[in-house]
Short mmCIF file of C-alpha atoms and ligand atoms in Angstrom, two decimals:
data_model
loop_
_atom_site.label_atom_id
_atom_site.label_comp_id
_atom_site.label_asym_id
_atom_site.label_seq_id
_atom_site.Cartn_x
_atom_site.Cartn_y
_atom_site.Cartn_z
CA MET A 1 141.46 -21.72 -68.72
CA SER A 2 142.53 -21.73 -65.12
CA GLY A 3 139.50 -21.10 -62.91
CA PHE A 4 139.36 -18.85 -59.87
CA LEU A 5 137.01 -18.34 -56.94
CA LEU A 6 134.84 -15.24 -57.43
CA ILE A 7 133.56 -14.14 -54.03
CA LEU A 8 130.56 -11.80 -53.99
CA SER A 9 129.66 -10.23 -50.65
CA ALA A 10 127.29 -7.40 -49.78
CA PRO A 11 125.17 -6.25 -46.90
CA SER A 12 121.79 -7.97 -46.97
CA GLY A 13 119.74 -6.37 -49.76
CA GLY A 14 122.87 -5.10 -51.53
CA GLY A 15 122.04 -7.20 -54.57
CA LYS A 16 124.58 -10.03 -54.56
CA THR A 17 121.99 -12.75 -55.27
CA THR A 18 120.49 -10.74 -58.14
CA ILE A 19 123.93 -10.02 -59.63
CA ALA A 20 125.10 -13.63 -59.19
CA ARG A 21 121.97 -14.94 -60.95
CA ALA A 22 122.41 -12.51 -63.87
CA LEU A 23 126.06 -13.50 -64.26
CA LEU A 24 125.32 -17.23 -64.16
CA GLU A 25 122.60 -16.82 -66.81
CA ARG A 26 124.88 -14.86 -69.11
CA ARG A 27 128.16 -16.68 -68.80
CA ALA A 28 128.97 -20.33 -69.41
CA ASP A 29 132.40 -19.87 -67.84
CA LEU A 30 130.85 -19.51 -64.36
CA GLY A 31 129.38 -22.09 -61.99
CA PHE A 32 127.75 -21.60 -58.60
CA SER A 33 129.10 -23.04 -55.36
CA ILE A 34 126.01 -24.37 -53.59
CA SER A 35 126.53 -23.60 -49.92
CA ALA A 36 125.43 -25.71 -46.98
CA THR A 37 123.24 -24.11 -44.32
CA THR A 38 121.28 -25.00 -41.22
CA ARG A 39 118.62 -22.36 -41.89
CA PRO A 40 115.23 -23.64 -43.06
CA ALA A 41 114.47 -23.39 -46.77
CA ARG A 42 112.40 -20.36 -47.81
CA GLY A 43 109.46 -20.69 -50.19
CA GLY A 44 110.66 -21.73 -53.63
CA GLU A 45 114.15 -22.76 -52.50
CA ARG A 46 115.23 -26.27 -53.44
CA ASP A 47 117.63 -28.55 -51.61
CA GLY A 48 120.78 -29.15 -53.66
CA VAL A 49 119.99 -26.20 -55.96
CA ASP A 50 119.86 -23.07 -53.80
CA TYR A 51 121.54 -24.61 -50.76
CA HIS A 52 122.33 -27.98 -49.26
CA PHE A 53 119.97 -27.79 -46.28
CA LEU A 54 121.52 -29.67 -43.34
CA SER A 55 120.56 -30.30 -39.74
CA THR A 56 122.87 -28.65 -37.20
CA GLU A 57 124.14 -32.11 -36.24
CA ASP A 58 125.03 -33.00 -39.85
CA PHE A 59 126.60 -29.59 -40.42
CA LEU A 60 128.84 -29.92 -37.35
CA GLU A 61 129.81 -33.47 -38.31
CA ARG A 62 130.96 -32.20 -41.67
CA VAL A 63 132.92 -29.39 -39.99
CA THR A 64 134.73 -32.04 -37.93
CA ALA A 65 135.32 -34.14 -41.04
CA GLY A 66 137.07 -31.12 -42.61
CA ASP A 67 134.58 -30.88 -45.50
CA PHE A 68 134.31 -27.08 -45.40
CA LEU A 69 136.62 -24.56 -46.99
CA GLU A 70 135.02 -22.01 -44.65
CA SER A 71 132.05 -21.76 -42.34
CA ALA A 72 130.42 -19.02 -40.31
CA GLU A 73 127.39 -18.16 -38.23
CA TYR A 74 125.05 -15.55 -39.66
CA GLY A 75 121.65 -14.48 -38.35
CA GLY A 76 121.56 -17.41 -35.91
CA HIS A 77 122.28 -20.09 -38.56
CA LEU A 78 125.38 -21.84 -39.85
CA TYR A 79 126.59 -21.44 -43.42
CA GLY A 80 129.55 -23.01 -45.15
CA THR A 81 131.30 -23.61 -48.45
CA LEU A 82 131.93 -27.29 -49.16
CA GLU A 83 135.34 -27.94 -50.69
CA SER A 84 133.65 -30.55 -52.91
CA GLU A 85 131.45 -27.80 -54.46
CA VAL A 86 134.43 -25.64 -55.33
CA ASP A 87 136.29 -28.66 -56.77
CA ARG A 88 133.22 -29.70 -58.81
CA VAL A 89 132.95 -26.31 -60.53
CA LEU A 90 136.70 -25.96 -61.10
CA ALA A 91 136.77 -29.49 -62.59
CA GLU A 92 134.12 -28.34 -65.11
CA GLY A 93 136.62 -25.69 -66.25
CA ARG A 94 134.61 -22.80 -64.81
CA HIS A 95 135.21 -19.99 -62.34
CA VAL A 96 133.38 -20.55 -59.05
CA VAL A 97 130.83 -17.95 -57.91
CA LEU A 98 130.51 -17.82 -54.12
CA ASP A 99 127.72 -15.76 -52.54
CA ILE A 100 129.05 -15.61 -48.99
CA GLU A 101 129.31 -13.22 -46.06
CA VAL A 102 132.41 -11.41 -44.84
CA GLN A 103 133.76 -13.87 -42.23
CA GLY A 104 133.72 -16.74 -44.73
CA ALA A 105 135.32 -14.58 -47.41
CA ASP A 106 138.14 -13.77 -45.02
CA GLN A 107 138.73 -17.46 -44.23
CA ILE A 108 138.91 -18.37 -47.92
CA ARG A 109 141.32 -15.53 -48.72
CA GLN A 110 143.63 -16.81 -45.97
CA ARG A 111 143.56 -20.37 -47.31
CA ARG A 112 143.78 -19.88 -51.06
CA ASP A 113 145.36 -17.50 -53.51
CA ASP A 114 143.11 -18.27 -56.51
CA VAL A 115 140.52 -15.81 -55.22
CA VAL A 116 138.97 -12.63 -56.64
CA SER A 117 136.76 -10.87 -54.12
CA ILE A 118 134.12 -8.25 -54.89
CA PHE A 119 132.10 -6.29 -52.37
CA ILE A 120 128.78 -5.02 -53.71
CA LEU A 121 127.71 -1.66 -52.28
CA PRO A 122 124.21 -0.20 -52.33
CA PRO A 123 124.17 3.33 -53.80
CA SER A 124 122.74 4.82 -50.57
CA ALA A 125 121.13 3.95 -47.23
CA GLU A 126 117.72 5.01 -48.60
CA VAL A 127 117.99 2.72 -51.61
CA LEU A 128 119.16 -0.21 -49.47
CA LEU A 129 116.23 0.21 -47.11
CA SER A 130 113.70 0.59 -49.90
CA ARG A 131 115.03 -2.57 -51.65
CA LEU A 132 114.81 -4.53 -48.42
CA LYS A 133 111.25 -3.29 -47.86
CA ARG A 134 110.28 -4.11 -51.46
CA ARG A 135 111.69 -7.63 -51.08
CA GLY A 136 109.06 -7.90 -48.35
CA ALA A 137 110.72 -10.67 -46.31
CA ASP A 138 111.20 -8.69 -43.08
CA ASP A 139 109.15 -6.93 -40.41
CA ARG A 140 110.37 -3.64 -38.82
CA GLU A 141 112.50 -5.39 -36.22
CA ALA A 142 114.17 -7.71 -38.74
CA LEU A 143 114.86 -4.71 -41.01
CA SER A 144 116.54 -2.90 -38.14
CA ARG A 145 118.68 -6.00 -37.39
CA ARG A 146 119.73 -6.18 -41.04
CA LEU A 147 120.84 -2.54 -41.04
CA ILE A 148 122.93 -3.05 -37.88
CA GLN A 149 124.47 -6.15 -39.48
CA ALA A 150 125.09 -4.12 -42.66
CA ASP A 151 127.23 -1.70 -40.67
CA THR A 152 129.48 -4.54 -39.45
CA GLU A 153 129.78 -5.89 -42.99
CA LEU A 154 130.58 -2.50 -44.52
CA GLN A 155 133.60 -2.26 -42.24
CA GLN A 156 135.11 -5.17 -44.20
CA ALA A 157 134.42 -3.74 -47.67
CA ALA A 158 137.88 -2.22 -48.08
CA THR A 159 139.56 -5.62 -47.58
CA TYR A 160 138.04 -6.87 -50.87
CA ASP A 161 139.91 -6.74 -54.20
CA TYR A 162 137.12 -4.71 -55.83
CA VAL A 163 134.09 -2.69 -54.79
CA VAL A 164 131.16 -2.35 -57.21
CA VAL A 165 128.22 0.00 -56.58
CA ASN A 166 124.90 -1.63 -57.45
CA ASP A 167 122.86 1.34 -58.63
CA ASP A 168 121.75 0.40 -62.14
CA LEU A 169 121.65 -3.42 -62.25
CA ASP A 170 122.91 -3.80 -65.84
CA GLU A 171 125.83 -1.50 -65.13
CA ALA A 172 126.75 -3.38 -61.95
CA VAL A 173 126.64 -6.73 -63.77
CA ALA A 174 128.75 -5.28 -66.59
CA ALA A 175 131.30 -3.99 -64.05
CA VAL A 176 131.62 -7.47 -62.52
CA GLU A 177 131.97 -8.96 -66.01
CA ARG A 178 134.83 -6.57 -66.78
CA ILE A 179 136.57 -7.72 -63.60
CA ILE A 180 136.11 -11.39 -64.61
CA GLU A 181 137.52 -10.66 -68.07
CA SER A 182 140.61 -8.86 -66.85
CA GLU A 183 141.29 -11.30 -64.01
CA GLY A 184 141.05 -14.15 -66.54
CA ARG A 185 143.76 -12.40 -68.58
CA ARG A 186 146.27 -12.28 -65.72
CA SER A 187 149.30 -14.11 -67.06
CA PRO A 188 149.64 -16.82 -64.35
CA ARG A 189 146.02 -17.85 -65.10
CA ARG A 190 146.53 -18.15 -68.85
CA ALA A 191 147.13 -21.85 -69.53
CA ASP A 192 147.57 -21.02 -73.24
CA LEU A 193 150.11 -18.26 -72.64
CA THR A 194 153.30 -20.34 -72.91
CA GLU A 195 152.12 -21.81 -76.20
CA THR A 196 151.14 -18.41 -77.61
CA ILE A 197 154.48 -16.86 -76.65
CA ASP A 198 156.48 -19.87 -77.92
CA THR A 199 154.65 -19.74 -81.26
CA LEU A 200 155.29 -16.00 -81.57
CA ARG A 201 158.98 -16.39 -80.67
CA ALA A 202 159.45 -19.15 -83.24
CA ALA A 203 157.76 -17.05 -85.95
CA LEU A 204 159.90 -14.02 -85.07
CA ALA A 205 163.07 -16.12 -85.22
CA ILE A 206 162.13 -17.20 -88.76
CA LYS A 207 161.48 -13.58 -89.77
CA ALA A 208 164.82 -12.52 -88.27
CA SER A 209 166.73 -15.20 -90.17
CA GLU A 210 164.91 -14.26 -93.40
CA LEU A 211 166.03 -10.64 -92.93
CA GLU A 212 169.62 -11.75 -92.37
CA SER A 213 169.79 -13.87 -95.50
P1 ADP B 1 121.19 -9.76 -51.39
O1 ADP B 1 121.31 -11.11 -52.05
O2 ADP B 1 122.49 -9.00 -51.39
O3 ADP B 1 120.57 -9.80 -50.02
P2 ADP B 1 119.14 -9.28 -53.41
O4 ADP B 1 119.84 -9.69 -54.66
O5 ADP B 1 118.11 -10.21 -52.83
O6 ADP B 1 120.21 -8.85 -52.27
O7 ADP B 1 118.48 -7.85 -53.70
C1 ADP B 1 117.62 -7.22 -52.76
C2 ADP B 1 116.39 -6.65 -53.50
O8 ADP B 1 116.81 -5.56 -54.31
C3 ADP B 1 115.73 -7.65 -54.43
O9 ADP B 1 114.33 -7.46 -54.37
C4 ADP B 1 116.27 -7.28 -55.81
O10 ADP B 1 115.35 -7.58 -56.84
C5 ADP B 1 116.47 -5.78 -55.68
N1 ADP B 1 117.61 -5.26 -56.47
C6 ADP B 1 118.88 -5.75 -56.51
N2 ADP B 1 119.65 -4.98 -57.30
C7 ADP B 1 118.86 -3.99 -57.78
C8 ADP B 1 119.10 -2.87 -58.65
N3 ADP B 1 120.29 -2.59 -59.18
N4 ADP B 1 118.06 -2.07 -58.91
C9 ADP B 1 116.83 -2.29 -58.36
N5 ADP B 1 116.54 -3.33 -57.54
C10 ADP B 1 117.56 -4.17 -57.22
P1 5GP B 2 120.51 -16.05 -46.81
O1 5GP B 2 120.08 -16.81 -45.60
O2 5GP B 2 119.81 -14.71 -46.94
O3 5GP B 2 120.44 -16.88 -48.07
O4 5GP B 2 122.05 -15.70 -46.63
C1 5GP B 2 122.48 -15.01 -45.49
C2 5GP B 2 123.96 -14.66 -45.64
O5 5GP B 2 124.73 -15.86 -45.65
C3 5GP B 2 124.30 -13.91 -46.94
O6 5GP B 2 125.19 -12.86 -46.60
C4 5GP B 2 125.01 -14.95 -47.77
O7 5GP B 2 125.96 -14.35 -48.63
C5 5GP B 2 125.70 -15.75 -46.67
N1 5GP B 2 126.09 -17.10 -47.11
C6 5GP B 2 125.45 -17.94 -47.96
N2 5GP B 2 126.16 -19.06 -48.12
C7 5GP B 2 127.27 -18.93 -47.37
C8 5GP B 2 128.43 -19.76 -47.13
O8 5GP B 2 128.58 -20.85 -47.66
N3 5GP B 2 129.36 -19.29 -46.29
C9 5GP B 2 129.26 -18.08 -45.67
N4 5GP B 2 130.26 -17.71 -44.87
N5 5GP B 2 128.21 -17.26 -45.88
C10 5GP B 2 127.23 -17.69 -46.71
#
């Protein structure tokens, strides 16, 4: 199998983390690209599992060293995809799941062609707001900032390869799985395709000569 980079983006609260987790639990052909960030870890987050938590100085040093496939500022913190993470997952023979925001997605699409990008949409403004409130991480002001940010992000949705509405969670996960399946079947990604076609051609040639004799 030839792996690809599966980018999931969404406005905050759109459900990309939930969908990514469900996909990674269900499918052995996926691995997660652990991003680097300068934001402090939230309760329960572990360094090297959820993120590589770096100081701003270390982050910028690694930018200069060319370690990042992309990097962007979001909500006052730096985030970036380490090329080494993407290579690690691809070397395991898996597709790489990237949970990243729109600027980073754009940078990766410009640099690589082995990319499938999916924008996750909330079913409505009401549902997005109620999910953000239920998550309980934000006060009124932070919620308002997230909605303003969401508007900027939504303007990029149409640049993605696919858009999936996250209304019912199981249906949204199933829709992403269908995309993974069909993208995996694209002929340039099928390492086994030449062999399959060669075998079929050889068998047909035998049948043809049997019919002639
Ligand atoms: P994001 O990573 O895009 O910011 P999350 O995955 O954290 O969003 O989802 C935001 C909140 O909405 C979480 O509390 C999550 O459990 C909930 N959620 C996500 N998808 C659904 C869904 N389809 N139905 C109901 N709740 C959802
Ligand atoms: P959070 O701080 O809530 O985990 O993430 C904030 C935003 O940063 C989300 O939109 C998430 O997708 C994005 N993000 C996480 N990792 C990366 C990354 O490596 N690069 C970019 N560009 N965005 C990221």
